[in-house]
JSON list of C-alpha atoms and ligand atoms in Angstrom, two decimals:
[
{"chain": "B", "resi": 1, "resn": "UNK", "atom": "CA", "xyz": [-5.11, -11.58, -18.41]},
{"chain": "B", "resi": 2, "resn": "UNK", "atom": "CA", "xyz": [-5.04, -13.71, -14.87]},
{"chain": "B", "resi": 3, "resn": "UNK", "atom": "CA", "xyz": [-7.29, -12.78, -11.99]},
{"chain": "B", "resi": 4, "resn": "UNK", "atom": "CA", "xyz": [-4.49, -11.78, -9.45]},
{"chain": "B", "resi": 5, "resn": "UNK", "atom": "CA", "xyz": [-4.22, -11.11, -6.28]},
{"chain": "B", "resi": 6, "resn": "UNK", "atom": "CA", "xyz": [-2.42, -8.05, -4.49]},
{"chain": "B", "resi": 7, "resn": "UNK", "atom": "CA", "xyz": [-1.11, -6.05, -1.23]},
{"chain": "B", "resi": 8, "resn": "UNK", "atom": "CA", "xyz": [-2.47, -2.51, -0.22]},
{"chain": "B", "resi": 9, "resn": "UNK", "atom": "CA", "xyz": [-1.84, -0.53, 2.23]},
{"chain": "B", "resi": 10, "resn": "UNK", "atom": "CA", "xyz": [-3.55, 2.95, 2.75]},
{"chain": "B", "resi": 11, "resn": "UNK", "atom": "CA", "xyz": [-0.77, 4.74, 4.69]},
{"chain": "B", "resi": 12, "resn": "UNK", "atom": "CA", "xyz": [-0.29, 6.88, 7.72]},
{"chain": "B", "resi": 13, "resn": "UNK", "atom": "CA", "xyz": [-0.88, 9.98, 6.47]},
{"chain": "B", "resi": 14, "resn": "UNK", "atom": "CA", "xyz": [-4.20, 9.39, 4.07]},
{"chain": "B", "resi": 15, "resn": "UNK", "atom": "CA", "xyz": [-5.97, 7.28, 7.25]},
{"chain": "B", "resi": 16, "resn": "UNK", "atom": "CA", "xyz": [-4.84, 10.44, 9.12]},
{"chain": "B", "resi": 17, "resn": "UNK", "atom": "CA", "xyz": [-6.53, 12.53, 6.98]},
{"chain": "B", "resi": 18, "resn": "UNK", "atom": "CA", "xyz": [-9.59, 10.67, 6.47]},
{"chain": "B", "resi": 19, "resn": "UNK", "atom": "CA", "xyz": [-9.24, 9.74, 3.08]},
{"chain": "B", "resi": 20, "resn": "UNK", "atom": "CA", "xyz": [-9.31, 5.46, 3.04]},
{"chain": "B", "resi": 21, "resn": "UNK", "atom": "CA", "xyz": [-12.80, 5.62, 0.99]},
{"chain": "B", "resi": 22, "resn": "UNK", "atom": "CA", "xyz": [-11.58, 8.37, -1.45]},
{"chain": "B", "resi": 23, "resn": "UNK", "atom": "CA", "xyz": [-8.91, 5.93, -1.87]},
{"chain": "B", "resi": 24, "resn": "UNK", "atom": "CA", "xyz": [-10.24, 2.64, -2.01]},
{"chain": "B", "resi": 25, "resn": "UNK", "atom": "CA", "xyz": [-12.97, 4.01, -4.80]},
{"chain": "B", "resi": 26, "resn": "UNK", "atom": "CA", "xyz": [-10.39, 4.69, -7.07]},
{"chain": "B", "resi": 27, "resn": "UNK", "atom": "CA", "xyz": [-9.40, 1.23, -6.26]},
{"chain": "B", "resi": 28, "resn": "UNK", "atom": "CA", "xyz": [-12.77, 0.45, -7.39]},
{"chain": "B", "resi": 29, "resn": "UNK", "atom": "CA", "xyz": [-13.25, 2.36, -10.05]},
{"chain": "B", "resi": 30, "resn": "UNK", "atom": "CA", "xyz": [-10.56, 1.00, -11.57]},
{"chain": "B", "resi": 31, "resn": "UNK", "atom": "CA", "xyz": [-12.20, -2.45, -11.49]},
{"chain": "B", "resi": 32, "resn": "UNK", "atom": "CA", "xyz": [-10.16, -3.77, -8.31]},
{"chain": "B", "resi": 33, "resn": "UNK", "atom": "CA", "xyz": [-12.43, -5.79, -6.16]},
{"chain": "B", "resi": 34, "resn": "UNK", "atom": "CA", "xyz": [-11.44, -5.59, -2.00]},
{"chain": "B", "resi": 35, "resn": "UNK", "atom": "CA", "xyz": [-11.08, -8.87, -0.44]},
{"chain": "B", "resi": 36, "resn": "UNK", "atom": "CA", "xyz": [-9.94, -8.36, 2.34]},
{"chain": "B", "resi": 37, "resn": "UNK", "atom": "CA", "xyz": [-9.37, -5.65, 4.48]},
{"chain": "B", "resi": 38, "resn": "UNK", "atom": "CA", "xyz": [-8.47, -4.53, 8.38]},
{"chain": "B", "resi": 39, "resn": "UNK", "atom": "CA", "xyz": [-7.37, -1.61, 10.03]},
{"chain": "B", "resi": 40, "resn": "UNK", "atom": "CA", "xyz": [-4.03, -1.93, 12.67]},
{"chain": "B", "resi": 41, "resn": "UNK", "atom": "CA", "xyz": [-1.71, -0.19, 14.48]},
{"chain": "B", "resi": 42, "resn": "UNK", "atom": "CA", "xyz": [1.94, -1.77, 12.99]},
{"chain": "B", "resi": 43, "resn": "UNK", "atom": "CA", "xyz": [4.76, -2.05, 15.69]},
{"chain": "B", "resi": 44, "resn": "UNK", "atom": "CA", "xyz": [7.87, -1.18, 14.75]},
{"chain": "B", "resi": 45, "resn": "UNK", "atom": "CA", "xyz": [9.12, -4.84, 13.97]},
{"chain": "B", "resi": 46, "resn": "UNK", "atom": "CA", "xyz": [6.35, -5.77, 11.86]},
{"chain": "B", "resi": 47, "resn": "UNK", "atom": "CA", "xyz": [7.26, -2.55, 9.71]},
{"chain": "B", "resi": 48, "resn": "UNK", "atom": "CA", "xyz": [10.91, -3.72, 9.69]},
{"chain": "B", "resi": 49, "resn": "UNK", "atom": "CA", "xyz": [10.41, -6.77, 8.53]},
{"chain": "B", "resi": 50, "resn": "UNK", "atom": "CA", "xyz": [7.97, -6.01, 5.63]},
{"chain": "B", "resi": 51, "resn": "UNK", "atom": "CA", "xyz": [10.51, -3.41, 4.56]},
{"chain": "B", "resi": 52, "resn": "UNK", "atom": "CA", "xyz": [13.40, -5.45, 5.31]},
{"chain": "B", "resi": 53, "resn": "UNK", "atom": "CA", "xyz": [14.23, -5.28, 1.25]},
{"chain": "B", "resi": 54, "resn": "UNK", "atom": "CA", "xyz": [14.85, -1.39, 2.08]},
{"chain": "B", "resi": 55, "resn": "UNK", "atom": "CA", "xyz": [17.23, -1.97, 5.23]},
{"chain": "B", "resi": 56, "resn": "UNK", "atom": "CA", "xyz": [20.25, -0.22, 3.70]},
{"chain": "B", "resi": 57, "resn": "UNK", "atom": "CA", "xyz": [18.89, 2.68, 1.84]},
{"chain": "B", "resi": 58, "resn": "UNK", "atom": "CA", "xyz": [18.79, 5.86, 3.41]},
{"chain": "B", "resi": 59, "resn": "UNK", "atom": "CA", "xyz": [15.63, 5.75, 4.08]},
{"chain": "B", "resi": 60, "resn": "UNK", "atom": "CA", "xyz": [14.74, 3.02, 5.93]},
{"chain": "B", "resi": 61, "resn": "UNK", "atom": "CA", "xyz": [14.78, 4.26, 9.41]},
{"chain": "B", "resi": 62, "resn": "UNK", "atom": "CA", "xyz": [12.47, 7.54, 8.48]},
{"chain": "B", "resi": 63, "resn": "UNK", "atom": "CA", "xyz": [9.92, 4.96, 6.52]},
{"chain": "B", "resi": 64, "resn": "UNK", "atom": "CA", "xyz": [9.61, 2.51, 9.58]},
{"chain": "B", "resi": 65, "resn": "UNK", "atom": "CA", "xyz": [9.23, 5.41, 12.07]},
{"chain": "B", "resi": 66, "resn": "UNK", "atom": "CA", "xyz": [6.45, 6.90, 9.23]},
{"chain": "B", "resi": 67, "resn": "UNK", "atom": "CA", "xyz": [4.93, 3.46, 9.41]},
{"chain": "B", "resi": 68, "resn": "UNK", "atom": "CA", "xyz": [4.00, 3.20, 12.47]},
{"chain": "B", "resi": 69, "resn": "UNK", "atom": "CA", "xyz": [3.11, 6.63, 13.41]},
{"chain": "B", "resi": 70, "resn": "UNK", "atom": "CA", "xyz": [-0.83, 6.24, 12.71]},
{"chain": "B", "resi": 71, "resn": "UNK", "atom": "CA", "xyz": [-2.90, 3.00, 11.85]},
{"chain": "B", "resi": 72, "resn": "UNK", "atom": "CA", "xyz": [-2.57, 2.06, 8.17]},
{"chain": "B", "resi": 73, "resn": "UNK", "atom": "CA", "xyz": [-5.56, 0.06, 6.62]},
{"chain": "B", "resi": 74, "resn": "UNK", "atom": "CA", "xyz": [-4.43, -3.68, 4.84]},
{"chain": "B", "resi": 75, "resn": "UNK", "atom": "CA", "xyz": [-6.38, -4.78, 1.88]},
{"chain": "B", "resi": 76, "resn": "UNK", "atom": "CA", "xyz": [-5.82, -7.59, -0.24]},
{"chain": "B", "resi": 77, "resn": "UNK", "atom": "CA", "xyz": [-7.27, -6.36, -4.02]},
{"chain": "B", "resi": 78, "resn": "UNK", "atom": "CA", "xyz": [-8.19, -8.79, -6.19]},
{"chain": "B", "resi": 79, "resn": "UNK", "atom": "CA", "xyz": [-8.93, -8.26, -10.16]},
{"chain": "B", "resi": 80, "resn": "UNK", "atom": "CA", "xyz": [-7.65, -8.78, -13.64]},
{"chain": "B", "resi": 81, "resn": "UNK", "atom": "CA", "xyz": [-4.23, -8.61, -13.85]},
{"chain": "B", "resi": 82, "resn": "UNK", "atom": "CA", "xyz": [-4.52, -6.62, -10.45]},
{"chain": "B", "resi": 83, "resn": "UNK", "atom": "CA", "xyz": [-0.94, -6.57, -9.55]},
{"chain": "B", "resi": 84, "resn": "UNK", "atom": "CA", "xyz": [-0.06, -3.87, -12.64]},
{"chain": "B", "resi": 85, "resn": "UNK", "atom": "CA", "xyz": [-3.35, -2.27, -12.10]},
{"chain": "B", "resi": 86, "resn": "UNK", "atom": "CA", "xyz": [-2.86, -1.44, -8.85]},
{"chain": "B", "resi": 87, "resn": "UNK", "atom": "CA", "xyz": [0.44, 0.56, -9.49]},
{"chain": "B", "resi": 88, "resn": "UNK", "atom": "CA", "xyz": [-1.27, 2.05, -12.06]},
{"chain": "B", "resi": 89, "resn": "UNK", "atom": "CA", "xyz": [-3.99, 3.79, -9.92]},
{"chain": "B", "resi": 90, "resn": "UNK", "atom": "CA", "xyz": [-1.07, 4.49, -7.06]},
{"chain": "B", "resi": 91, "resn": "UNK", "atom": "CA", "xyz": [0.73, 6.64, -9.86]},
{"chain": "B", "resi": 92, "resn": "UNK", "atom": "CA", "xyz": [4.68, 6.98, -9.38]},
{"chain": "B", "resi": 93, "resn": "UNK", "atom": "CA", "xyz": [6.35, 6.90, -5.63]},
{"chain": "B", "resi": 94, "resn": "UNK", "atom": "CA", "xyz": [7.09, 10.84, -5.95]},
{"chain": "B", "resi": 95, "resn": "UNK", "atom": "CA", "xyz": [3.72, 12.44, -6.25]},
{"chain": "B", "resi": 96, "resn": "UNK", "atom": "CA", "xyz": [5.53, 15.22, -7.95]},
{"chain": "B", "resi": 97, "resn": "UNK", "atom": "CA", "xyz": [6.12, 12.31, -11.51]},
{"chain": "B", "resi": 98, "resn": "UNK", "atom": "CA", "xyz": [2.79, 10.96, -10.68]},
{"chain": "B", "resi": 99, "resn": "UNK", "atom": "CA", "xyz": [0.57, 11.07, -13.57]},
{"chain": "B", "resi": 100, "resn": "UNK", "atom": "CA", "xyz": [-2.77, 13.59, -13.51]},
{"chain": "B", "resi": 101, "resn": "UNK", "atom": "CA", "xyz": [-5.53, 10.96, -11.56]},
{"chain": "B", "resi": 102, "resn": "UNK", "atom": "CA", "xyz": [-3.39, 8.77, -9.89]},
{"chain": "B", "resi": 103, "resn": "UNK", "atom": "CA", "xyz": [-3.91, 8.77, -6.17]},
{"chain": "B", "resi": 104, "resn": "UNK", "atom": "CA", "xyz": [-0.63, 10.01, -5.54]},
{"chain": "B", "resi": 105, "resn": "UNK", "atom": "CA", "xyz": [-0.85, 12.94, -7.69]},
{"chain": "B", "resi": 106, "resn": "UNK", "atom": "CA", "xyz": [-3.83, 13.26, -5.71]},
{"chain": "B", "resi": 107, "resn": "UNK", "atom": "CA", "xyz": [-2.99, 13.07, -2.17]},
{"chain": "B", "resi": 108, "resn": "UNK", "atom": "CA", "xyz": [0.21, 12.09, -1.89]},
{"chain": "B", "resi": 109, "resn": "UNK", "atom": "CA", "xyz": [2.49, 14.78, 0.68]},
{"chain": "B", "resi": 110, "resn": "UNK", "atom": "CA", "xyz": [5.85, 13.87, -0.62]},
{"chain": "B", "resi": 111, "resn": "UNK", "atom": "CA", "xyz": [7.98, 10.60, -1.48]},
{"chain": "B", "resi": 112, "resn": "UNK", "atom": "CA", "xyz": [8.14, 9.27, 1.64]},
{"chain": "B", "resi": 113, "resn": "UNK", "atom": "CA", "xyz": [4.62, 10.19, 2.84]},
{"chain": "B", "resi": 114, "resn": "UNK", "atom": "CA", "xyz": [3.07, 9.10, -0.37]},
{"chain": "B", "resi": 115, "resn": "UNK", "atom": "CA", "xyz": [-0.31, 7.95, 0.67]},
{"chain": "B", "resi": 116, "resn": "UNK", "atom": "CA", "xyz": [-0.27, 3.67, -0.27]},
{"chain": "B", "resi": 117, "resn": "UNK", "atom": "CA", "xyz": [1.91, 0.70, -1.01]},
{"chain": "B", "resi": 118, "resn": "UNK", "atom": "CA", "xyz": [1.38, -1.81, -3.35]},
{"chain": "B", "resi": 119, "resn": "UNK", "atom": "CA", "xyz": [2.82, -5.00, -4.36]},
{"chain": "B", "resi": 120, "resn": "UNK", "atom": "CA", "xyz": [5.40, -4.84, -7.12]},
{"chain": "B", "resi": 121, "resn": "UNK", "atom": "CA", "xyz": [5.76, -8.62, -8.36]},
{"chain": "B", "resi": 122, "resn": "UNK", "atom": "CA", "xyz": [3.67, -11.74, -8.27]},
{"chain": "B", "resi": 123, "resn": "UNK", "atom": "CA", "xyz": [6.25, -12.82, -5.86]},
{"chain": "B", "resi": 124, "resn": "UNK", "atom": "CA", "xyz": [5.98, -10.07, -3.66]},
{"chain": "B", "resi": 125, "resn": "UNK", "atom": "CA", "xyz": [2.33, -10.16, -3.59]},
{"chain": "B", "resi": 126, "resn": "UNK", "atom": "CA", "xyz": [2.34, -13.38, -2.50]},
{"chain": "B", "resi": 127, "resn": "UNK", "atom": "CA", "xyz": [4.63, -12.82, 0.94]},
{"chain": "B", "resi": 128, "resn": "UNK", "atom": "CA", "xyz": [2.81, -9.63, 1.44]},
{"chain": "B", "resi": 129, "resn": "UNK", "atom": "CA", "xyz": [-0.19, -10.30, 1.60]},
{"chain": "B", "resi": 130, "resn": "UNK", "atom": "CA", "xyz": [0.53, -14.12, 3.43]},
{"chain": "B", "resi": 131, "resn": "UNK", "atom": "CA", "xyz": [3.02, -11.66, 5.60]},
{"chain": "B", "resi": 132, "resn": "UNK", "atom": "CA", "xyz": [-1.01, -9.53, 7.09]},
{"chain": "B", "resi": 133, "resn": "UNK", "atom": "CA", "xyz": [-3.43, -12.22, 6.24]},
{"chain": "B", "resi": 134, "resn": "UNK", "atom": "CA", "xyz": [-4.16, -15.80, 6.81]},
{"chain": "B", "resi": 135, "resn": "UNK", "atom": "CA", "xyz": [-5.89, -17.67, 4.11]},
{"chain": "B", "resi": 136, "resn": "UNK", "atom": "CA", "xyz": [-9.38, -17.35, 5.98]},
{"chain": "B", "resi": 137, "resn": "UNK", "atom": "CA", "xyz": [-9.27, -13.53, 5.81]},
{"chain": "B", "resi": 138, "resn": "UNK", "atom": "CA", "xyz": [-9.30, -13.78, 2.09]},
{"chain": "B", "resi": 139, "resn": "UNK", "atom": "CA", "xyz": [-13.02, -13.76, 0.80]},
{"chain": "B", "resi": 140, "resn": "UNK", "atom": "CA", "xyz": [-13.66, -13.56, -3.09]},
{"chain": "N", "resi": 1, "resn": "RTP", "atom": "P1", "xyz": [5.65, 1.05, -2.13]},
{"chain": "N", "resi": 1, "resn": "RTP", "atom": "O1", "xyz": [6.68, -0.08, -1.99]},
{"chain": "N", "resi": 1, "resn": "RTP", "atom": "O2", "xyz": [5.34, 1.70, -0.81]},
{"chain": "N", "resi": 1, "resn": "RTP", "atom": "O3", "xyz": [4.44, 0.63, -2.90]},
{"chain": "N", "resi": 1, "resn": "RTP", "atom": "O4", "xyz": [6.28, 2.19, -3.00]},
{"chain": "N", "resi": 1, "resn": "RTP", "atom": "P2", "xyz": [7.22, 2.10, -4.25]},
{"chain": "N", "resi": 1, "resn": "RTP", "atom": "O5", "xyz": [7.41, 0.68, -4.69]},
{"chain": "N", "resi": 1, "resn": "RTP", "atom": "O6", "xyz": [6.70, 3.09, -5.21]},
{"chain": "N", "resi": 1, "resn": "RTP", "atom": "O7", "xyz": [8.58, 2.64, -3.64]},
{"chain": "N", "resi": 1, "resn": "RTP", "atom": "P3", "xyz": [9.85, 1.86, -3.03]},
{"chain": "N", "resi": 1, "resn": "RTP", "atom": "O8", "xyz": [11.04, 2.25, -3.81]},
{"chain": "N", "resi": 1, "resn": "RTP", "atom": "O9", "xyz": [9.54, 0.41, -2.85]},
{"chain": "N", "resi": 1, "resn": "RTP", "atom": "O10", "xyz": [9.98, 2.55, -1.61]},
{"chain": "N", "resi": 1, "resn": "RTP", "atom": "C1", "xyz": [9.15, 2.15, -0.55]},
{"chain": "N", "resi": 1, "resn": "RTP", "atom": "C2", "xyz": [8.64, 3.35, 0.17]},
{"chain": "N", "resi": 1, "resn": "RTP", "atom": "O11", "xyz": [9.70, 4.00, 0.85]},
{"chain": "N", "resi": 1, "resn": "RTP", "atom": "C3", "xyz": [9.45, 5.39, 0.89]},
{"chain": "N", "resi": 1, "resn": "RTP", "atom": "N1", "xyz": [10.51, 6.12, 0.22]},
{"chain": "N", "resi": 1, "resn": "RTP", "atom": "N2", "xyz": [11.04, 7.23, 0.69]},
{"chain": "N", "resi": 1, "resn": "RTP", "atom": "N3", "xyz": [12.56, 9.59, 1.03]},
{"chain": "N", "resi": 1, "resn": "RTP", "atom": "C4", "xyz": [12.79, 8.81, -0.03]},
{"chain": "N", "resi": 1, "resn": "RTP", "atom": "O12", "xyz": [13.64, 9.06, -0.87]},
{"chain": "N", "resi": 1, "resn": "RTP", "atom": "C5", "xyz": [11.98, 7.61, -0.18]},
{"chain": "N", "resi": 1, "resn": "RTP", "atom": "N4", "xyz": [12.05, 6.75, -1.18]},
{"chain": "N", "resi": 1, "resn": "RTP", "atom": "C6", "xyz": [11.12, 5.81, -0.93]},
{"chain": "N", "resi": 1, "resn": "RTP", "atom": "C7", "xyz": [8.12, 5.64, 0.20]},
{"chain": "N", "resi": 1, "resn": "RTP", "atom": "O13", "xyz": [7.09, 5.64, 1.20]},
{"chain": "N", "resi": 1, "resn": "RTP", "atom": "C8", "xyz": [8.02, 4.44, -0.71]},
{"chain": "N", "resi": 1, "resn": "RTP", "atom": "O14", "xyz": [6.68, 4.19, -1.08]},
{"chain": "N", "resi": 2, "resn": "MG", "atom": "MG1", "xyz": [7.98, -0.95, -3.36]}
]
């Protein structure tokens, strides 16, 4: 399988509860390597914009405002067929159908307030993570 490249974030509520290196050692465990990674404060338009797929669900207003409510930590993970892998370890968006060891079973609160992101496509890995990083952020 291809060495890929893919998009994290560690959400609002797990970097409010102090759990980005319980999270990022699954990550790890799971044979994802971090290659980059910083910790921000979103605005409101940047979380618009990288959401802007999800502008007409129901949701989207609640998700932005979610967002932005704490920092979020941005890490690119890089591994074998990482994109897949990734998802894997997140477990599904509900942490109530999350399998037993995913981080969302985990820690997860509810749906919205589910603990990470990750990229869901090759293509969407690629905006994401050229939508928080510039090329020179990315060390293998
Ligand atoms: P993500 O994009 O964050 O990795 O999550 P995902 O693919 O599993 O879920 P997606 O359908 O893309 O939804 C994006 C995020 O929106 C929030 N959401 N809230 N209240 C709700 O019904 C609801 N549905 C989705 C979650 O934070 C979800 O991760
Ligand atoms: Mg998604």
């Amino acid at each position: 399988m291809a060495i890929e490249r893919t998009l994290s974030i560690i959400k609002p509520d797990a970097t409010k509860r102090n759990l980005t290196g319980k999270i990022v050692a699954k990550f790890e465990e799971a044979g994802l390597r971090v290659v980059a990674s910083k910790r921000v404060q979103l605005t409101a338009a940047q979380a618009g914009e990288f959401y802007a797929e999800h502008k007409e669900r129901p949701f989207y207003g609640e998700l932005v405002a979610f967002m932005i409510s704490e920092p979020v930590v941005l890490q690119v993970l890089e591994g074998e067929g990482a994109i897949a892998k990734n998802r894997e370890v997140m477990g599904a968006t509900d942490p109530a159908a999350a399998a037993e060891g995913t981080i969302r079973k985990e820690f997860a609160l509810s749906k919205g307030e589910n603990s990470v992101h990750g990229s869901d496509s090759e293509a969407s890995a690629a905006r994401e993570i050229a939508f928080f990083f510039s090329g020179l952020e990315l060390v293998g």
